[in-house]
C-alpha positions as semicolon CSV with decimal commas, in nm:
position;residue;x (nm);y (nm);z (nm)
1;M;0,308;2,521;3,036
2;P;0,487;2,229;3,207
3;E;0,822;2,136;3,055
4;T;0,813;1,827;2,834
5;K;1,098;1,597;2,933
6;T;0,956;1,267;2,809
7;A;0,729;1,178;2,518
8;T;0,576;0,863;2,375
9;V;0,503;0,853;2,003
10;V;0,246;0,594;1,898
11;G;0,317;0,495;1,538
12;A;0,651;0,421;1,369
13;G;0,574;0,555;1,024
14;M;0,730;0,861;0,863
15;V;0,516;1,112;1,055
16;G;0,564;0,951;1,395
17;L;0,938;0,895;1,357
18;A;0,997;1,247;1,225
19;T;0,813;1,384;1,528
20;A;1,029;1,166;1,755
21;W;1,349;1,284;1,583
22;H;1,258;1,650;1,623
23;L;1,156;1,603;1,985
24;Q;1,502;1,457;2,044
25;E;1,652;1,763;1,876
26;R;1,480;1,964;2,150
27;G;1,614;1,750;2,434
28;V;1,309;1,530;2,492
29;E;1,353;1,165;2,589
30;V;1,140;0,963;2,346
31;T;0,980;0,620;2,325
32;V;0,826;0,506;1,995
33;L;0,562;0,231;1,992
34;D;0,412;0,046;1,697
35;R;0,166;-0,240;1,703
36;R;0,347;-0,404;1,411
37;S;0,685;-0,281;1,292
38;V;0,865;0,023;1,155
39;A;0,700;0,147;0,832
40;S;0,441;-0,131;0,849
41;G;0,156;0,096;0,734
42;A;0,147;0,342;0,445
43;S;0,516;0,431;0,483
44;W;0,655;0,116;0,320
45;G;0,514;0,044;-0,025
46;N;0,402;0,384;-0,149
47;A;0,557;0,564;-0,446
48;G;0,800;0,761;-0,228
49;W;0,729;1,089;-0,403
50;L;0,864;1,407;-0,244
51;T;0,646;1,627;-0,461
52;P;0,530;1,938;-0,277
53;G;0,424;2,069;-0,617
54;M;0,166;1,793;-0,634
55;A;0,069;1,784;-0,263
56;M;-0,277;1,922;-0,326
57;P;-0,629;1,847;-0,198
58;L;-0,753;1,505;-0,300
59;A;-1,114;1,621;-0,338
60;D;-1,112;1,823;-0,659
61;P;-1,398;1,925;-0,890
62;S;-1,305;1,664;-1,153
63;L;-1,435;1,395;-0,917
64;W;-1,792;1,488;-1,005
65;A;-1,729;1,366;-1,359
66;Y;-1,474;1,094;-1,284
67;G;-1,636;0,938;-0,976
68;P;-1,960;0,803;-1,128
69;K;-1,770;0,657;-1,425
70;A;-1,513;0,499;-1,193
71;M;-1,785;0,325;-0,993
72;L;-1,885;0,136;-1,309
73;D;-1,530;0,058;-1,429
74;P;-1,353;-0,231;-1,251
75;D;-1,017;-0,102;-1,376
76;A;-1,067;0,253;-1,247
77;A;-0,827;0,390;-0,987
78;L;-1,112;0,485;-0,753
79;S;-1,265;0,180;-0,584
80;V;-1,554;0,173;-0,337
81;P;-1,711;-0,158;-0,230
82;F;-2,082;-0,193;-0,309
83;R;-2,218;-0,269;0,035
84;F;-2,413;-0,102;0,311
85;D;-2,162;0,090;0,523
86;R;-2,315;0,398;0,681
87;A;-1,981;0,535;0,806
88;L;-1,813;0,496;0,466
89;W;-2,096;0,652;0,266
90;G;-2,121;0,934;0,520
91;F;-1,749;1,001;0,473
92;L;-1,786;1,000;0,096
93;A;-2,071;1,251;0,115
94;R;-1,857;1,488;0,323
95;F;-1,557;1,424;0,099
96;M;-1,751;1,513;-0,216
97;S;-1,889;1,827;-0,053
98;H;-1,531;1,959;-0,061
99;A;-1,487;1,885;-0,434
100;T;-1,567;2,239;-0,545
101;P;-1,335;2,505;-0,690
102;G;-1,371;2,729;-0,386
103;Q;-1,306;2,451;-0,134
104;W;-1,008;2,331;-0,339
105;R;-0,852;2,678;-0,340
106;R;-0,902;2,718;0,036
107;A;-0,747;2,380;0,110
108;M;-0,458;2,449;-0,130
109;A;-0,389;2,780;0,046
110;A;-0,379;2,594;0,377
111;L;-0,137;2,330;0,246
112;T;0,101;2,568;0,068
113;P;0,305;2,689;0,371
114;I;0,398;2,336;0,476
115;D;0,444;2,225;0,114
116;R;0,707;2,494;0,074
117;M;0,900;2,358;0,375
118;A;0,885;1,992;0,276
119;L;1,213;1,945;0,092
120;E;1,414;2,159;0,331
121;A;1,283;1,940;0,616
122;Y;1,432;1,637;0,440
123;D;1,763;1,819;0,406
124;E;1,759;1,876;0,781
125;L;1,714;1,505;0,855
126;E;1,994;1,404;0,621
127;A;2,231;1,672;0,754
128;G;2,142;1,564;1,107
129;G;2,261;1,207;1,072
130;V;1,980;1,014;0,903
131;H;2,170;0,786;0,666
132;A;1,933;0,793;0,371
133;T;1,902;0,989;0,049
134;S;1,633;1,185;-0,125
135;Y;1,691;1,199;-0,500
136;P;1,629;1,513;-0,707
137;S;1,477;1,417;-1,039
138;R;1,263;1,530;-1,326
139;W;0,914;1,386;-1,342
140;V;0,779;1,253;-1,672
141;V;0,403;1,296;-1,695
142;G;0,223;1,116;-1,975
143;F;-0,123;1,125;-2,132
144;E;-0,278;0,926;-2,414
145;R;-0,463;1,228;-2,549
146;E;-0,388;1,597;-2,529
147;P;-0,725;1,691;-2,370
148;E;-0,647;1,459;-2,077
149;S;-0,357;1,684;-1,978
150;R;-0,573;1,991;-1,925
151;P;-0,709;1,910;-1,576
152;F;-0,358;1,826;-1,452
153;V;-0,207;2,143;-1,596
154;H;-0,496;2,344;-1,453
155;E;-0,436;2,198;-1,105
156;L;-0,065;2,276;-1,114
157;R;-0,142;2,631;-1,220
158;G;-0,364;2,648;-0,912
159;V;-0,073;2,527;-0,700
160;A;0,145;2,799;-0,853
161;K;-0,118;3,064;-0,779
162;A;-0,117;2,949;-0,417
163;G;0,253;3,033;-0,391
164;Q;0,470;2,745;-0,509
165;E;0,722;2,741;-0,792
166;I;0,599;2,496;-1,056
167;R;0,844;2,409;-1,332
168;L;0,619;2,227;-1,578
169;A;0,706;2,203;-1,948
170;R;0,558;2,030;-2,252
171;V;0,787;1,782;-2,429
172;P;0,792;1,875;-2,800
173;D;0,596;1,649;-3,031
174;G;0,816;1,386;-3,191
175;V;1,053;1,358;-2,892
176;R;1,027;1,004;-2,756
177;V;1,070;0,926;-2,388
178;P;1,234;0,585;-2,334
179;H;1,000;0,309;-2,211
180;L;0,686;0,501;-2,301
181;S;0,488;0,360;-2,592
182;R;0,346;0,552;-2,886
183;A;0,011;0,541;-2,710
184;V;0,144;0,824;-2,490
185;R;0,090;1,121;-2,720
186;S;0,119;1,411;-2,474
187;T;0,423;1,421;-2,247
188;W;0,530;1,678;-1,989
189;T;0,816;1,718;-1,745
190;L;0,803;1,856;-1,393
191;E;1,129;1,970;-1,233
192;G;1,223;2,061;-0,877
193;Q;1,081;1,754;-0,702
194;R;1,246;1,448;-0,543
195;Y;1,178;1,086;-0,453
196;I;1,292;0,834;-0,194
197;E;1,279;0,460;-0,138
198;P;1,022;0,501;0,138
199;G;1,059;0,180;0,339
200;P;1,439;0,194;0,364
201;Y;1,427;0,569;0,431
202;T;1,179;0,528;0,715
203;Q;1,389;0,245;0,859
204;A;1,698;0,471;0,845
205;L;1,505;0,737;1,034
206;A;1,409;0,478;1,297
207;T;1,773;0,371;1,323
208;S;1,877;0,733;1,379
209;V;1,610;0,785;1,645
210;S;1,722;0,467;1,822
211;A;2,092;0,555;1,797
212;R;2,020;0,886;1,969
213;G;1,877;0,707;2,270
214;A;1,510;0,639;2,199
215;K;1,336;0,312;2,269
216;V;1,165;0,188;1,952
217;L;0,930;-0,092;2,054
218;T;0,750;-0,294;1,785
219;G;0,472;-0,544;1,841
220;A;0,356;-0,300;2,108
221;A;-0,014;-0,225;2,060
222;V;-0,150;0,064;2,263
223;E;-0,478;-0,043;2,421
224;D;-0,559;0,272;2,615
225;I;-0,436;0,627;2,673
226;R;-0,534;0,811;2,989
227;P;-0,431;1,152;3,123
228;V;-0,311;1,124;3,482
229;P;-0,169;1,379;3,727
230;G;0,166;1,493;3,594
231;G;0,143;1,326;3,254
232;V;-0,020;1,063;3,037
233;E;-0,043;0,689;3,097
234;L;-0,063;0,421;2,828
235;A;-0,166;0,058;2,852
236;V;0,061;-0,129;2,608
237;S;0,019;-0,490;2,508
238;G;0,313;-0,691;2,638
239;H;0,461;-0,395;2,824
240;G;0,207;-0,312;3,092
241;R;0,148;0,052;3,178
242;M;0,385;0,325;3,063
243;R;0,392;0,693;3,151
244;S;0,536;1,007;2,991
245;D;0,480;1,381;2,997
246;T;0,336;1,380;2,645
247;V;0,184;1,134;2,397
248;V;0,165;1,180;2,019
249;I;-0,088;0,964;1,834
250;A;0,052;0,911;1,483
251;T;-0,123;0,590;1,378
252;G;-0,229;0,686;1,027
253;A;-0,556;0,532;0,913
254;W;-0,604;0,383;1,261
255;L;-0,589;0,724;1,430
256;P;-0,960;0,748;1,528
257;G;-0,937;0,441;1,751
258;L;-0,720;0,627;2,000
259;A;-0,794;0,992;1,918
260;E;-1,174;1,013;1,916
261;Q;-1,195;1,007;2,294
262;F;-0,986;1,326;2,299
263;G;-1,217;1,537;2,086
264;V;-1,084;1,448;1,740
265;R;-1,411;1,415;1,550
266;T;-1,296;1,459;1,191
267;K;-1,350;1,132;1,009
268;V;-1,035;0,954;0,894
269;Q;-1,102;0,701;0,619
270;A;-0,852;0,447;0,491
271;G;-0,774;0,527;0,128
272;R;-0,584;0,213;0,041
273;G;-0,309;0,220;-0,219
274;Y;-0,148;-0,077;-0,393
275;S;0,200;-0,123;-0,537
276;F;0,437;-0,377;-0,684
277;S;0,778;-0,369;-0,852
278;V;0,872;-0,495;-1,200
279;P;1,191;-0,532;-1,406
280;V;1,279;-0,303;-1,695
281;E;1,456;-0,407;-2,013
282;G;1,776;-0,223;-2,101
283;P;1,897;0,073;-1,892
284;P;1,693;0,119;-1,574
285;I;1,440;0,400;-1,555
286;D;1,604;0,672;-1,346
287;H;1,312;0,910;-1,301
288;P;0,951;0,888;-1,181
289;I;0,670;0,850;-1,432
290;Y;0,312;0,960;-1,370
291;F;-0,003;0,885;-1,566
292;P;-0,257;1,125;-1,409
293;A;-0,553;1,009;-1,616
294;R;-0,484;0,654;-1,494
295;R;-0,385;0,764;-1,140
296;V;-0,072;0,545;-1,158
297;A;0,263;0,658;-1,015
298;C;0,592;0,484;-1,098
299;T;0,925;0,529;-0,920
300;P;1,276;0,379;-0,955
301;Y;1,315;0,126;-0,675
302;Q;1,626;-0,085;-0,612
303;G;1,699;-0,139;-0,981
304;R;1,336;-0,205;-1,068
305;L;1,030;0,012;-1,120
306;R;0,773;0,044;-0,844
307;V;0,421;0,087;-0,981
308;A;0,172;0,237;-0,736
309;G;-0,187;0,346;-0,760
310;T;-0,553;0,307;-0,662
311;M;-0,763;0,489;-0,407
312;E;-0,962;0,209;-0,248
313;F;-1,202;0,314;0,027
314;R;-1,216;0,008;0,253
315;G;-1,132;-0,068;0,613
316;P;-0,759;-0,048;0,687
317;D;-0,736;-0,413;0,796
318;E;-0,941;-0,571;0,517
319;P;-0,772;-0,837;0,301
320;F;-0,554;-0,761;0,000
321;Q;-0,770;-0,735;-0,314
322;E;-0,586;-0,901;-0,603
323;G;-0,825;-0,739;-0,848
324;R;-0,685;-0,396;-0,771
325;V;-0,339;-0,505;-0,892
326;R;-0,490;-0,648;-1,211
327;A;-0,673;-0,319;-1,263
328;M;-0,347;-0,123;-1,237
329;V;-0,174;-0,354;-1,483
330;N;-0,463;-0,333;-1,727
331;S;-0,471;0,047;-1,707
332;V;-0,105;0,104;-1,801
333;R;0,001;-0,202;-2,002
334;A;-0,044;-0,022;-2,335
335;L;0,151;0,282;-2,214
336;F;0,488;0,108;-2,156
337;E;0,755;-0,052;-2,369
338;G;1,024;-0,271;-2,215
339;V;0,853;-0,293;-1,876
340;D;0,760;-0,647;-1,773
341;L;0,434;-0,598;-1,585
342;D;0,387;-0,974;-1,549
343;S;0,704;-1,028;-1,340
344;R;0,571;-0,860;-1,029
345;E;0,733;-0,866;-0,687
346;D;0,658;-0,693;-0,356
347;E;0,282;-0,675;-0,409
348;W;0,152;-0,458;-0,128
349;V;-0,147;-0,268;0,005
350;G;-0,125;0,016;0,255
351;S;-0,384;0,242;0,413
352;R;-0,347;0,616;0,369
353;P;-0,539;0,832;0,621
354;V;-0,781;1,051;0,424
355;T;-0,983;1,338;0,574
356;P;-1,294;1,486;0,409
357;D;-1,143;1,833;0,370
358;G;-0,802;1,714;0,250
359;L;-0,616;1,868;0,544
360;P;-0,408;1,682;0,804
361;L;-0,488;1,662;1,175
362;V;-0,190;1,800;1,364
363;G;-0,185;1,951;1,711
364;R;-0,340;1,946;2,057
365;T;-0,641;1,745;2,162
366;T;-0,880;1,819;2,447
367;A;-0,660;1,623;2,688
368;P;-0,350;1,792;2,836
369;G;-0,036;1,631;2,700
370;V;-0,210;1,437;2,420
371;Y;-0,139;1,538;2,058
372;V;-0,217;1,389;1,718
373;A;-0,033;1,388;1,387
374;G;-0,205;1,224;1,092
375;G;-0,467;1,253;0,822
376;H;-0,220;1,348;0,546
377;G;-0,393;1,137;0,283
378;M;-0,150;1,069;0,000
379;W;0,104;1,319;0,131
380;G;0,230;1,167;0,457
381;I;0,572;1,091;0,309
382;V;0,639;1,433;0,157
383;L;0,496;1,628;0,453
384;G;0,602;1,396;0,736
385;P;0,935;1,559;0,830
386;A;0,794;1,914;0,815
387;T;0,494;1,801;1,022
388;G;0,719;1,640;1,283
389;R;0,929;1,952;1,314
390;A;0,628;2,180;1,358
391;L;0,458;1,953;1,609
392;A;0,777;1,914;1,814
393;T;0,797;2,294;1,826
394;M;0,437;2,314;1,948
395;I;0,496;2,051;2,217
396;T;0,812;2,207;2,354
397;T;0,722;2,576;2,329
398;G;0,344;2,587;2,354
399;G;0,317;2,796;2,037
400;T;0,149;2,692;1,715
401;P;0,370;2,724;1,406
402;E;0,187;2,897;1,123
403;E;0,233;2,607;0,883
404;I;0,016;2,374;1,095
405;R;-0,237;2,628;1,219
406;P;-0,499;2,520;0,959
407;F;-0,464;2,156;1,068
408;D;-0,624;2,192;1,414
409;P;-0,744;1,836;1,494
410;L;-1,039;1,978;1,691
411;R;-1,185;2,162;1,390
């Protein structure tokens, strides 16, 4: 295969920047383009969880019971607009077809190899000069009723059977966890995971990529990608036509707009998540908190607590829906003590790229020199660095690393 000396990465989120960083490690001259700014999509306001132990298929069998109830509950974490949208309802039909025990196990087996590399890939970035920190921490997982914990525990046992170490333990009855109310009657801890402040971390990665010689151009929308003799040409708003040996499309929920013409037919649906940060009375919370039955994830963030949740299936550029924030607040208000949910800052919505089968799209397209990296759903942050490393290896050697073999974007 021709040697890759230059590459253009379209998308300055965690996945795109990690791919750029690893291409630089292999001697490739890189340009990164983003139509907005660094971490302007799902990489800024998410929970920042580095939880390979929970990086599992989104479509699970419990959706058959939870989904219909959620459609009737305005405070439910799952939100689908009631309107005629053939593409959306077609996606949901395919998505639900994967919510079976057998499909879940197959997808979990496919995710496990890259899950197991996720934290080590972060260590590599930090040892290689990315000035940011991933924080090891215990996870506190709370439920209002003991039976609610059973699906979560069952899923983590499935993750363990697939080959990961899962250090999950029940907190003895009578032991109170600070800031959780008495309404939380079943509490667990999960060890061996980490978290980051995702926006600042992604910005630090962009700074490292730039310091090592890359051009990072923001406000640079890619209007067209076209294979040409000896490489790939891009039409870029405000920058004319650019050329490189290789192009990586890493545009998250917007991936189909550029990738469909190159044989990537798997539907990518925006699964929008919301977040905000709130103050905490007394000592700050120094560990993540998860309420699985409420689908709400909380993370320490710059002295406050970031509260994140919701899976809202809308278009990626639709307006912010204030009702989704109210729904999150309503769902967890009774579960906290000393957390001021009414003093919200940094209210945000971001679009996560969800595929029907729960597997990312990483690898070659039908066009020589054009690759994609996306479709990670809720797991773009935790799997981004490992994805970037594997894809950079594919681009520079021609081989397909085993950990991304199941993620063929032409499947």
